[in-house]
Coordinates of C-alpha atoms and ligand atoms in Angstrom, one line a residue:
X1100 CA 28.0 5.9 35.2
X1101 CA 28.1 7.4 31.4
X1102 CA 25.3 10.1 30.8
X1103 CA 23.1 8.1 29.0
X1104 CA 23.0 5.5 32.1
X1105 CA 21.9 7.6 34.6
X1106 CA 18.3 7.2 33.0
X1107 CA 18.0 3.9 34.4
X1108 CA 17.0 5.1 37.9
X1109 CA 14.3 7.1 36.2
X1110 CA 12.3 4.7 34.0
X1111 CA 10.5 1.5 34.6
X1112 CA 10.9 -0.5 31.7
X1113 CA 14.7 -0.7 30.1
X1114 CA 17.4 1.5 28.9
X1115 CA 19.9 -0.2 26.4
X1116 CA 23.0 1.0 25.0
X1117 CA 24.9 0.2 22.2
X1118 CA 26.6 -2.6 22.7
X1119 CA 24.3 -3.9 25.3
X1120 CA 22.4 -7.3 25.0
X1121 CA 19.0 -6.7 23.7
X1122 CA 19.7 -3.3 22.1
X1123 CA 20.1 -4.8 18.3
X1124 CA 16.7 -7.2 19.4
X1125 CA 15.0 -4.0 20.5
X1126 CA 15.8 -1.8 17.1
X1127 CA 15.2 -4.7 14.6
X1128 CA 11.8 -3.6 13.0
X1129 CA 9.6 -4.8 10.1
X1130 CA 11.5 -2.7 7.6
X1131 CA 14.8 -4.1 7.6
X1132 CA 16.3 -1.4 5.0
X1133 CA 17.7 0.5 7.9
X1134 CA 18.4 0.8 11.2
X1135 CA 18.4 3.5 13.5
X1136 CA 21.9 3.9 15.4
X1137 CA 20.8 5.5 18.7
X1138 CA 23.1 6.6 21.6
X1139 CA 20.5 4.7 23.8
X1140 CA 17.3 3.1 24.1
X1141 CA 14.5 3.6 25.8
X1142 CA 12.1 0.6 26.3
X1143 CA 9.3 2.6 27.6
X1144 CA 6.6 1.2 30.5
X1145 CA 4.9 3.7 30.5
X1146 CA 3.7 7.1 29.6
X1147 CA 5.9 8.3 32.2
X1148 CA 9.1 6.5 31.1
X1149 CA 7.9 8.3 27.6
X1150 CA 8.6 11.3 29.2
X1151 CA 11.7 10.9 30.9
X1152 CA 12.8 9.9 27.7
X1153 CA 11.8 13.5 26.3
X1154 CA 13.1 15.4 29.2
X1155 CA 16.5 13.6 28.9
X1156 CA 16.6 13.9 25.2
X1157 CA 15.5 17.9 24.9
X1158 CA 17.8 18.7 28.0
X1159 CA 20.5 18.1 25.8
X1160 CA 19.7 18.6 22.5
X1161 CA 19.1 14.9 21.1
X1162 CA 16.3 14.1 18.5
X1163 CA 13.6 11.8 19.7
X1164 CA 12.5 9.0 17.7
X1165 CA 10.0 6.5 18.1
X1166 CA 9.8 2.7 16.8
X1167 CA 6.9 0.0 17.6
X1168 CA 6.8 -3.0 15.0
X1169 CA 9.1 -1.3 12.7
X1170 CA 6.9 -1.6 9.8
X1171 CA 7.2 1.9 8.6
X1172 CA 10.8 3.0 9.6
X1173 CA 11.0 6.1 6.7
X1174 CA 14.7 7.7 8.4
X1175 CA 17.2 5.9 10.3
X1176 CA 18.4 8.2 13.4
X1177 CA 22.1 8.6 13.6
X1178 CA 22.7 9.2 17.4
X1179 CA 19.7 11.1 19.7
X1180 CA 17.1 8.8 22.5
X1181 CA 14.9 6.0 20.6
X1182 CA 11.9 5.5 22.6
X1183 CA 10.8 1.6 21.9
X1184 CA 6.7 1.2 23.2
X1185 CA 6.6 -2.7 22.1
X1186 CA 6.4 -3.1 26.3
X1187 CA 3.4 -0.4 26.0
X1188 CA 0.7 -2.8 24.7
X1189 CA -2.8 -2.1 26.6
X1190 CA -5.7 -2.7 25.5
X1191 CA -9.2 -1.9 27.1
X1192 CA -12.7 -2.8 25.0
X1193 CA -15.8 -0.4 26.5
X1194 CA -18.2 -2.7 24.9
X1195 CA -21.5 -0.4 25.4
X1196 CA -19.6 2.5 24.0
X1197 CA -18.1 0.8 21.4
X1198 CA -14.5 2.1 21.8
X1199 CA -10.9 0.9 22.4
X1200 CA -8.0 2.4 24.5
X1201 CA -4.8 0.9 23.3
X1202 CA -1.8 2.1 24.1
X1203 CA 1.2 2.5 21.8
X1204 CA 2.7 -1.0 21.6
X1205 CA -0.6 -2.8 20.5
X1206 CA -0.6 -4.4 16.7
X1207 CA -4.0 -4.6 15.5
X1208 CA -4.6 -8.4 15.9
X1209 CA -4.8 -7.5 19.6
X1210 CA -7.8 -5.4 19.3
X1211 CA -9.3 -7.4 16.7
X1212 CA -9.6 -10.3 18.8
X1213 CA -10.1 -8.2 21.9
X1214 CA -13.3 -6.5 19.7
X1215 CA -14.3 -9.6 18.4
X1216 CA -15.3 -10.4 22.0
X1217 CA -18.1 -7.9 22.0
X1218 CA -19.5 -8.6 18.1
X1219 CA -16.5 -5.2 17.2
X1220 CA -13.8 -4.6 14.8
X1221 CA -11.5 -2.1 14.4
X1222 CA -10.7 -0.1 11.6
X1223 CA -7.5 -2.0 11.4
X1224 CA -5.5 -2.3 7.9
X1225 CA -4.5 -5.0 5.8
X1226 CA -1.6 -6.9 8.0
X1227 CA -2.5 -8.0 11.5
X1228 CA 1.2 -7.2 12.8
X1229 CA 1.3 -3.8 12.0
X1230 CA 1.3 -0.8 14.9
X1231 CA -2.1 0.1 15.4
X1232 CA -1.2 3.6 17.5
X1233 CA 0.9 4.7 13.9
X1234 CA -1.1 3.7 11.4
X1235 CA -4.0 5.6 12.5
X1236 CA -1.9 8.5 13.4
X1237 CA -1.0 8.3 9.7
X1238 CA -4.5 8.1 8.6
X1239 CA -5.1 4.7 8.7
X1240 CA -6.7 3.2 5.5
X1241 CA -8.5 0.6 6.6
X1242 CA -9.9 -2.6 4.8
X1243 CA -13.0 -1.2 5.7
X1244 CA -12.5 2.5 4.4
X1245 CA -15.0 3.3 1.7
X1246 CA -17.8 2.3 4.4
X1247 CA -16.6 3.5 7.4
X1248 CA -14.0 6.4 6.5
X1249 CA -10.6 6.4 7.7
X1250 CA -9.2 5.0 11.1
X1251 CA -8.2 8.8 12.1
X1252 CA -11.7 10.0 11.3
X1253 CA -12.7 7.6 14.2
X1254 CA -10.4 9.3 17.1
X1255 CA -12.1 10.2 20.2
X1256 CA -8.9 11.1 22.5
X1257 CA -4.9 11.1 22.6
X1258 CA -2.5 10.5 25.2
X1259 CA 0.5 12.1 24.1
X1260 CA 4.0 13.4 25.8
X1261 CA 5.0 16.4 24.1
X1262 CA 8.7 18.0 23.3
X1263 CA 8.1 19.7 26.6
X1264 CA 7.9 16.2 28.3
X1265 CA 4.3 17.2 29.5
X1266 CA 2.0 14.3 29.3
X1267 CA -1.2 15.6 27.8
X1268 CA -5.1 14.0 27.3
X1269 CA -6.0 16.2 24.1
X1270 CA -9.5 15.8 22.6
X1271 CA -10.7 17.7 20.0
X1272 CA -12.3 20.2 22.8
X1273 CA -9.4 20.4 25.0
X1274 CA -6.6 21.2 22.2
X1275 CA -8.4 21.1 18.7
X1276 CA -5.1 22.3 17.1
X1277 CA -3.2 19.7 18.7
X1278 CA -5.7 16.8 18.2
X1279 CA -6.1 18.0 14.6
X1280 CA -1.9 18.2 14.2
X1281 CA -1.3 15.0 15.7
X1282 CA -3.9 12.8 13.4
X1283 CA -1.8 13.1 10.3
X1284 CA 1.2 15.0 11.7
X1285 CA 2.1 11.3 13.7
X1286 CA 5.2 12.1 15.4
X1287 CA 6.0 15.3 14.3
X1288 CA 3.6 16.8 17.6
X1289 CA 4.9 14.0 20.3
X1290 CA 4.7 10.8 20.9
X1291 CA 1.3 9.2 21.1
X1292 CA 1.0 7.2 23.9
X1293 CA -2.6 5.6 24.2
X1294 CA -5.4 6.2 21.8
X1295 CA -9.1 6.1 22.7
X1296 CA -11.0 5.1 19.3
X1297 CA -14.8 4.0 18.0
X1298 CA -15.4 0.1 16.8
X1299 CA -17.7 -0.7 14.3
X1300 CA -20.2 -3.1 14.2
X1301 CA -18.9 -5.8 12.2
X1302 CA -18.3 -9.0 13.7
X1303 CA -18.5 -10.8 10.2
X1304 CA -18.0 -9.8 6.5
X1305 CA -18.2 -11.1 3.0
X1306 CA -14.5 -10.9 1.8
X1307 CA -11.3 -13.0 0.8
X1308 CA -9.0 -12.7 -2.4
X1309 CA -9.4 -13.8 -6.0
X1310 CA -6.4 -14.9 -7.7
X1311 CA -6.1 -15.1 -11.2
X1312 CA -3.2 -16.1 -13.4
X1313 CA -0.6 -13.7 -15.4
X1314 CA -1.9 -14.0 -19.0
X1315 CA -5.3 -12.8 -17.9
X1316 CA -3.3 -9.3 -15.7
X1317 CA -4.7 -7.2 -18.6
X1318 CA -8.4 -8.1 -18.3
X1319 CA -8.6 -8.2 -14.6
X1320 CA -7.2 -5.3 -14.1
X1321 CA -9.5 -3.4 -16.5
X1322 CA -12.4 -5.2 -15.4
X1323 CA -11.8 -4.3 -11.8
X1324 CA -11.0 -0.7 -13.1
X1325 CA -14.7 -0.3 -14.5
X1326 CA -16.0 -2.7 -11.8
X1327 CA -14.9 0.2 -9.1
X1328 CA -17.2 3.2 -10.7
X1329 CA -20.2 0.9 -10.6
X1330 CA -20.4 -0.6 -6.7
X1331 CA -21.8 0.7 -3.3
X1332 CA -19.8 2.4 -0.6
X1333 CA -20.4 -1.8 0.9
X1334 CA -17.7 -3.0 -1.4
X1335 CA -14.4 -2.4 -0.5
X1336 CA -11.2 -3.6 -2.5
X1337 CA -7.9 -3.6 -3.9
X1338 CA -6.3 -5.1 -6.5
X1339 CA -2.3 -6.2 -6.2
X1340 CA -0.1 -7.5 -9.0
X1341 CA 2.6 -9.8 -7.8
X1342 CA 5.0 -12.6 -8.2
X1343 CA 4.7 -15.2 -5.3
X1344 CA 7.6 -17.2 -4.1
X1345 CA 7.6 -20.8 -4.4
X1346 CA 7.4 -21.5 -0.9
X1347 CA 5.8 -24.7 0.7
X1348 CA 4.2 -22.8 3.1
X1349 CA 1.6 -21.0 0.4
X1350 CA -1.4 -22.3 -1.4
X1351 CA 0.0 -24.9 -3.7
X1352 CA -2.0 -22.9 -7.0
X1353 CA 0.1 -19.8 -6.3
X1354 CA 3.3 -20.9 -5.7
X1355 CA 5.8 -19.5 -8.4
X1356 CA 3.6 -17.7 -10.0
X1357 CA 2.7 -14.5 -11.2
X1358 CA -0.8 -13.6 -10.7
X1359 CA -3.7 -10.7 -10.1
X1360 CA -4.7 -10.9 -6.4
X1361 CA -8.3 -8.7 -6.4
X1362 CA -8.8 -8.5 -2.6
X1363 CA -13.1 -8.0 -1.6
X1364 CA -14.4 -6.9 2.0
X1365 CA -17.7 -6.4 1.8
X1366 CA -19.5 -5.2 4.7
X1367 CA -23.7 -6.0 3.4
X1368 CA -24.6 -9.4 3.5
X1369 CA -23.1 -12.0 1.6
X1370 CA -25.6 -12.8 -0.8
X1371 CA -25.6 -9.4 -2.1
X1372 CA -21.8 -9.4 -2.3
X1373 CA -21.8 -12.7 -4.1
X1374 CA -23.8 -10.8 -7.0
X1375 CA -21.5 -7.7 -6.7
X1376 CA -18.4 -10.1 -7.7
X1377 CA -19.9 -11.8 -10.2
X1378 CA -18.4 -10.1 -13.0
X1379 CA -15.0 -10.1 -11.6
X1380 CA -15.2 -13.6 -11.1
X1381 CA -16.6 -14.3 -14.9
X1382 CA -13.4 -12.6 -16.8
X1383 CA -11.2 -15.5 -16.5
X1384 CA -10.8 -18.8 -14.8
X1385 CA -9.7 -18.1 -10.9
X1386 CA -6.5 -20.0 -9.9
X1387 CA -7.6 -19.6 -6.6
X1388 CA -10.4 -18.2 -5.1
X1389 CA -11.2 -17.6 -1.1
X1390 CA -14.2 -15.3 -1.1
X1391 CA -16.5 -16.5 1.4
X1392 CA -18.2 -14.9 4.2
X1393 CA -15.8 -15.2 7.2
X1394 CA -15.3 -13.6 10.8
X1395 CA -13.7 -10.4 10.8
X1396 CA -11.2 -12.0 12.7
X1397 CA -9.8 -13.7 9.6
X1398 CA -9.6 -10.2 7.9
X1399 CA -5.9 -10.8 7.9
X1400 CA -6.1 -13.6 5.3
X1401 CA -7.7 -11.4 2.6
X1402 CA -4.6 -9.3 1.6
X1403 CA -2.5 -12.1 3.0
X1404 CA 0.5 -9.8 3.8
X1405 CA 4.1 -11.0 4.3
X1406 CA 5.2 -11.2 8.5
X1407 CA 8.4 -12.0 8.0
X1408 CA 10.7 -9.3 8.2
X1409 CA 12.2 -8.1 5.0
X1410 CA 14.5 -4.8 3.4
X1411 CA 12.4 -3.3 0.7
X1412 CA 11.4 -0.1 -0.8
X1413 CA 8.5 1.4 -1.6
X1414 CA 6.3 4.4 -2.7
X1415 CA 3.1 4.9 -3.2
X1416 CA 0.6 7.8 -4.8
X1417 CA -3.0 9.0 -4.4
X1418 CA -5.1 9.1 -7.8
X1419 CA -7.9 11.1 -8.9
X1420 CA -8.6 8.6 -11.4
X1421 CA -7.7 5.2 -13.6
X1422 CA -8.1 5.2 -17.2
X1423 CA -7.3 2.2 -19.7
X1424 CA -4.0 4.2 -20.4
X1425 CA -3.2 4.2 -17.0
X1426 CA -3.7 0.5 -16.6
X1427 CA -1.6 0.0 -19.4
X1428 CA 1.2 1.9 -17.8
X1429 CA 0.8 0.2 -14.5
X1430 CA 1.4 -3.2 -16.3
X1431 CA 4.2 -1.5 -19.1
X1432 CA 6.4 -0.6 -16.1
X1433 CA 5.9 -2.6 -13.4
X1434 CA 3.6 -5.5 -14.2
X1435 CA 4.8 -9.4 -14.6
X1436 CA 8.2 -8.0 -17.3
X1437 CA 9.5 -5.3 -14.9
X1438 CA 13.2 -5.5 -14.8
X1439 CA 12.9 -5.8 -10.7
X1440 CA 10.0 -7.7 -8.8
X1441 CA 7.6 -5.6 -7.7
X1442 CA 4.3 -6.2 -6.2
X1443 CA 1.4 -3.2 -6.7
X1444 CA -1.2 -2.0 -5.3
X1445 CA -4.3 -0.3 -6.3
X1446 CA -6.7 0.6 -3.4
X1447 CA -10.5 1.9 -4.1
X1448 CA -10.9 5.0 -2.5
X1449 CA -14.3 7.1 -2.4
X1450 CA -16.7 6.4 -0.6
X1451 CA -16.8 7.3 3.2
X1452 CA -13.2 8.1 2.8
X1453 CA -14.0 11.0 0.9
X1454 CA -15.8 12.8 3.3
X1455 CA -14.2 15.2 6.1
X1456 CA -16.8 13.7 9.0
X1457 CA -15.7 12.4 12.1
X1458 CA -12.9 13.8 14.4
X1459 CA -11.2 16.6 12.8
X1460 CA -7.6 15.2 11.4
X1461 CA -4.7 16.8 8.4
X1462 CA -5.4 13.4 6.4
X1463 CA -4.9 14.5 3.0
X1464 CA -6.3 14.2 -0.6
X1465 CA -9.8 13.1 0.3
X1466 CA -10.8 13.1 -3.5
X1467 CA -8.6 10.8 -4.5
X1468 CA -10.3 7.7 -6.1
X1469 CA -7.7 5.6 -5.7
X1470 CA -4.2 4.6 -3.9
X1471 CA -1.4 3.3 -5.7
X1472 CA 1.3 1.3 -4.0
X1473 CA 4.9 -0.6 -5.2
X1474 CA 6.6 -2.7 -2.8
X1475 CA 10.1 -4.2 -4.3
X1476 CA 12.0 -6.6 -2.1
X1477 CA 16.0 -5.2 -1.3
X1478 CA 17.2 -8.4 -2.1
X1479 CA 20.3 -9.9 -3.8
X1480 CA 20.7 -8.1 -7.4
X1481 CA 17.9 -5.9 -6.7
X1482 CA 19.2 -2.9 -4.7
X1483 CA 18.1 0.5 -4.2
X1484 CA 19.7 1.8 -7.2
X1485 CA 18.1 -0.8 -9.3
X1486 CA 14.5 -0.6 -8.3
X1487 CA 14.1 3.0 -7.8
X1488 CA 13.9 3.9 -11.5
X1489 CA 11.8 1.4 -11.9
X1490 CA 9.6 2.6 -9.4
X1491 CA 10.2 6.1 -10.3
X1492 CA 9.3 5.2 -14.3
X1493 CA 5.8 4.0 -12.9
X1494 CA 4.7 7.5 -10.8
X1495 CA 5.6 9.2 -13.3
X1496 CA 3.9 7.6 -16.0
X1497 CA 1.0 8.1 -13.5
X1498 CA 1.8 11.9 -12.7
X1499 CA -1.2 13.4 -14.7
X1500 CA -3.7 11.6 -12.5
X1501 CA -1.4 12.2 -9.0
X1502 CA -3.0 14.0 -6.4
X1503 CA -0.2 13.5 -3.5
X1504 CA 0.5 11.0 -1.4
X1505 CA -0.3 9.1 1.4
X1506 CA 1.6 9.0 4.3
X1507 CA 1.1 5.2 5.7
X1508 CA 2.7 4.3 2.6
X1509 CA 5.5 6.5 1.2
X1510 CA 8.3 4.8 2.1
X1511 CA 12.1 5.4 3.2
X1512 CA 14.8 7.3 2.4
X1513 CA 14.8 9.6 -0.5
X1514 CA 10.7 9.3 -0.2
X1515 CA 11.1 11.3 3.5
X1516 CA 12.6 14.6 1.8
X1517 CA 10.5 17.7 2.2
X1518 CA 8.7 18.0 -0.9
X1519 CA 7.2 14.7 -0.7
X1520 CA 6.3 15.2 3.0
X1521 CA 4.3 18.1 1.7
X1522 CA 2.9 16.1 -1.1
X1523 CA 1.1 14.1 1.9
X1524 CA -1.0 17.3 2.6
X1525 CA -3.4 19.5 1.4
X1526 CA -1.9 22.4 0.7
X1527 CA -3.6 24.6 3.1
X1528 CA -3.0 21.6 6.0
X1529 CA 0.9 21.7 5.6
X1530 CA 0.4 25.1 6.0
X1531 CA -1.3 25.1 8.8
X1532 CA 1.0 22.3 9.9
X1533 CA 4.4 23.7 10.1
X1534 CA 2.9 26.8 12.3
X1535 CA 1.5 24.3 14.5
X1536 CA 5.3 22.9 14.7
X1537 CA 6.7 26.1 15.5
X1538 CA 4.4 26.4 18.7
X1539 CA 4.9 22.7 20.1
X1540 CA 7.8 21.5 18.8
X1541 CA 9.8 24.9 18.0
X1542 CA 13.6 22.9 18.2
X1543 CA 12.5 19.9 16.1
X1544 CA 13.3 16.9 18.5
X1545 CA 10.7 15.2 16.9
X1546 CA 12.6 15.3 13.4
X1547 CA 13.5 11.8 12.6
X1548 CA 10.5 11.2 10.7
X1549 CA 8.3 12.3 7.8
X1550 CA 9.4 15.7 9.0
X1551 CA 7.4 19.2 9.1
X1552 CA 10.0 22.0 9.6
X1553 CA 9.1 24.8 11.9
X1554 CA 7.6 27.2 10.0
X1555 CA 6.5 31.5 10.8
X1556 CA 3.7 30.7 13.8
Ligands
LIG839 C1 2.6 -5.3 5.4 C2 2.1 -3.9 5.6 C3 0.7 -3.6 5.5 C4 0.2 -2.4 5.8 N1 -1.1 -2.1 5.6 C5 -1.6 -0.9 5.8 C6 -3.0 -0.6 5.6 O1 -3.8 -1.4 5.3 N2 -3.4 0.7 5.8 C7 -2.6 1.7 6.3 O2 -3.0 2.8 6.5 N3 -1.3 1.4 6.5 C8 -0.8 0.2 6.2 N4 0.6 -0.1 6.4 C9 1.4 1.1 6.8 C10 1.5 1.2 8.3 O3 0.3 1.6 8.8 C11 2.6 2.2 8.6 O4 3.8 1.7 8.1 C12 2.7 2.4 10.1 O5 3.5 3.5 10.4 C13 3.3 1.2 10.8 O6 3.3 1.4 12.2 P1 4.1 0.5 13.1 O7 4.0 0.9 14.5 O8 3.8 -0.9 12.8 O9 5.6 0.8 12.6 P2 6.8 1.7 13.2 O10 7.9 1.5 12.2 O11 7.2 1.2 14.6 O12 6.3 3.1 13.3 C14 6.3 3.9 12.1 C15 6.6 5.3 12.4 O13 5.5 5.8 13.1 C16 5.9 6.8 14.0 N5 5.4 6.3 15.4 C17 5.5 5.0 15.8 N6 4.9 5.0 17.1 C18 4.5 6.2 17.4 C19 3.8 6.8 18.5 N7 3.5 6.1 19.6 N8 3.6 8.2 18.4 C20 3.9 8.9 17.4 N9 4.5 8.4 16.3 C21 4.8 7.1 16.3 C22 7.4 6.8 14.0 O14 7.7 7.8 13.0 C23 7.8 5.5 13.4 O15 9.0 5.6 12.6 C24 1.1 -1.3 6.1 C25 2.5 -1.5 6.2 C26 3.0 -2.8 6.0 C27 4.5 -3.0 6.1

């Protein structure tokens, strides 16, 4: 029996070696840039089989690395114990204290539908499909962000297994320094292996996507721009600039074209959010238009995000503010004439999102007004070395206005290095951070990540 075998006996769900069938099934994520190359995986059960994993991994001297949907892969591991928690998924609604325990395998249109039982929601993001345990321990910007905060803020209690293999409950009261690490940290403190979080009220909302075609980018952009400074903390939105494929299997308006996409979830009624919208909706003719008041259920149609697996690669940066300059840039460098597709995102920030209320957390840059986000497909002519100056001509034509960034959404590769890790943080936070690294994880395991050094406890 090779050493990486004999973990079998000791874990309920699988363990898969190179080689073996289901091993390539069981890496493939979301992100299909790269791949990790383990010396084994584990298909964890349970929180137990989480830490066998550990023990076997630290024993030796392996890194640990952790993969659920694969949507935010940001380093490939070369060798080392890949815990897989797809198996772990879950999922218990307390209705009269309106909270969730999901454990790490759960994508968010579990709980969504789970909640929507009860009249709840989660603070869940954009795509239905993505990890809901990750996301929030990156922050977790939810659709629902500048009334409600962000997913992390919402954290009542972690299950996590530690580079000591110890399975732990943390709370804020048990181990606030641990708690606090891990809601930001993600993986760099253990892996997580159920959450307990609050739901929100919000069975229904006023939200869906206006679509406008490329000659008119300029004006909606702008308009959207000054539209932001003006509305409640009710209004929530996002704007993306992208071209759509001409696929059968989207709305016949859209297909082939380039267009502004200005996304609305409005949590007040939707009569008030009607009049909110108005002037969006009056600065050009709408090639499509879906706003409508809708279950929250169908929160998923609103950004309308790709499922389909795909290699791409991406970055993204937190803004203290959007001038007409800026706008101009956006659309210069990576609007409808980039050299390289590229679909971008500006999120409206402020609100609740601002404040530092809730369940203490390391999310960063609470000031920022707004996120920006480029996607680029890795496909055909379009490869890494094509679309990263592209990218990189667009931050920093945005780098006077750049707070940091946000971790949910930096990206792979180059993006993972040190420095921008650290951008992800207040500066005081990374600090704090890295001694917080030294005391619970003082040999790294957990390094195949977005990862904090050890640094002088
Ligand atoms: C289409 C799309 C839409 C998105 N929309 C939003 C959004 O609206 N808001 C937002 O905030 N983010 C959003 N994201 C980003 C997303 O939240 C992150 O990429 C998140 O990490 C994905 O988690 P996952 O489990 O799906 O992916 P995985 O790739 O499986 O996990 C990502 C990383 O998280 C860590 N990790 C995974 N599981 C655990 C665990 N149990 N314990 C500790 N660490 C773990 C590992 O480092 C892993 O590599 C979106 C991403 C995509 C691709």
């Amino acid at each position: 029996m090779s050493e990486f075998a004999s973990l079998v006996p000791r874990v309920q769900g699988v363990v898969l070696l190179p080689g073996q069938e289901g091993f390539e099934e069981e890496r493939a994520g979301f992100q299909r840039a790269l791949v990790h190359r383990p010396d084994v995986i584990v298909g964890a059960a349970s929180a137990r089989d989480v830490a066998a994993a550990v023990e076997f991994a630290t024993v030796r001297g392996l890194p640990v690395a952790v993969q659920a949907t694969g949507h935010g892969l940001s380093v490939a591991m070369d060798g080392g114990v890949l815990v897989s928690t797809r198996r772990m998924d879950g999922l218990r609604v307390d209705a009269p204290a309106r909270t969730v325990r999901l454990e790490a395998g759960v994508r968010w249109e579990q709980v969504t539908a789970e909640a929507a039982r009860h009249g709840l929601a989660p603070l869940s993001g954009s795509a239905p499909h993505v990890g809901a345990v990750s996301y929030v321990l990156g922050g977790g910007l939810p659709l629902l962000g500048r009334t409600h905060g962000y997913a992390a803020d919402h954290v009542r209690a972690l299950e996590v297994v530690t580079a000591d293999a110890r399975i732990r409950q943390v709370t804020p009261d048990s181990d606030p320094d641990l708690f606090w690490a891990l809601l930001g940290g993600r993986d760099n403190f253990g892996i997580v292996t159920a959450l307990d979080m609050a739901l929100v009220p919000q069975s229904r909302l006023y939200g869906g996507g206006l679509y406008f075609d490329a000659p008119h980018a300029a004006d909606v952009l702008d308009a959207w721009r000054r539209w932001t400074a003006t509305v409640p903390d009710t209004m929530n939105s996002s704007l993306a600039l992208m071209p759509v494929p001409d696929a059968p299997a989207l709305p016949e308006p859209l297909r082939g074209r380039y267009v502004a996409h200005v996304r609305i979830a409005h949590t007040g009624g939707a009569e008030e959010g009607e009049a909110l919208i108005a002037p969006l909706r009056a600065v050009a003719p709408r090639l499509l238009d879906t706003v409508a008041e809708m279950p929250y259920t169908a929160s998923g149609s609103i950004h309308h995000d790709r499922k389909e697996p795909v290699a791409f690669a991406s970055d993204d940066a937190m803004l203290s503010g959007l001038t007409a300059s800026d706008v101009r840039t956006v659309l210069d460098t990576a609007g409808p004439g980039a050299p390289v597709p590229c679909i971008v995102e500006l999120r409206h920030l402020g609100g609740a999102l601002a404040y530092r209320k809730g369940s203490p957390n390391a999310v960063g840059h609470r000031d920022a007004q707004y996120m920006l986000f480029v996607l680029s497909p890795l496909v055909g002519p379009f490869t890494p070395e094509k679309v990263r100056p592209v990218h990189r001509a667009l931050f920093d034509g945005l780098a006077p206005r750049t707070l940091g960034r946000f971790l949910n959404f930096m990206g792979s590769g180059e993006n993972a290095g040190p420095e921008q890790v650290r951008s992800a943080y207040d500066a005081d936070d990374h600090a704090r951070l890295v001694r917080l690294k030294a005391v619970h994880d003082p040999s790294n395991t957990f390094r195949v990540n977005y990862n904090l050094e050890p640094g002088t406890p």
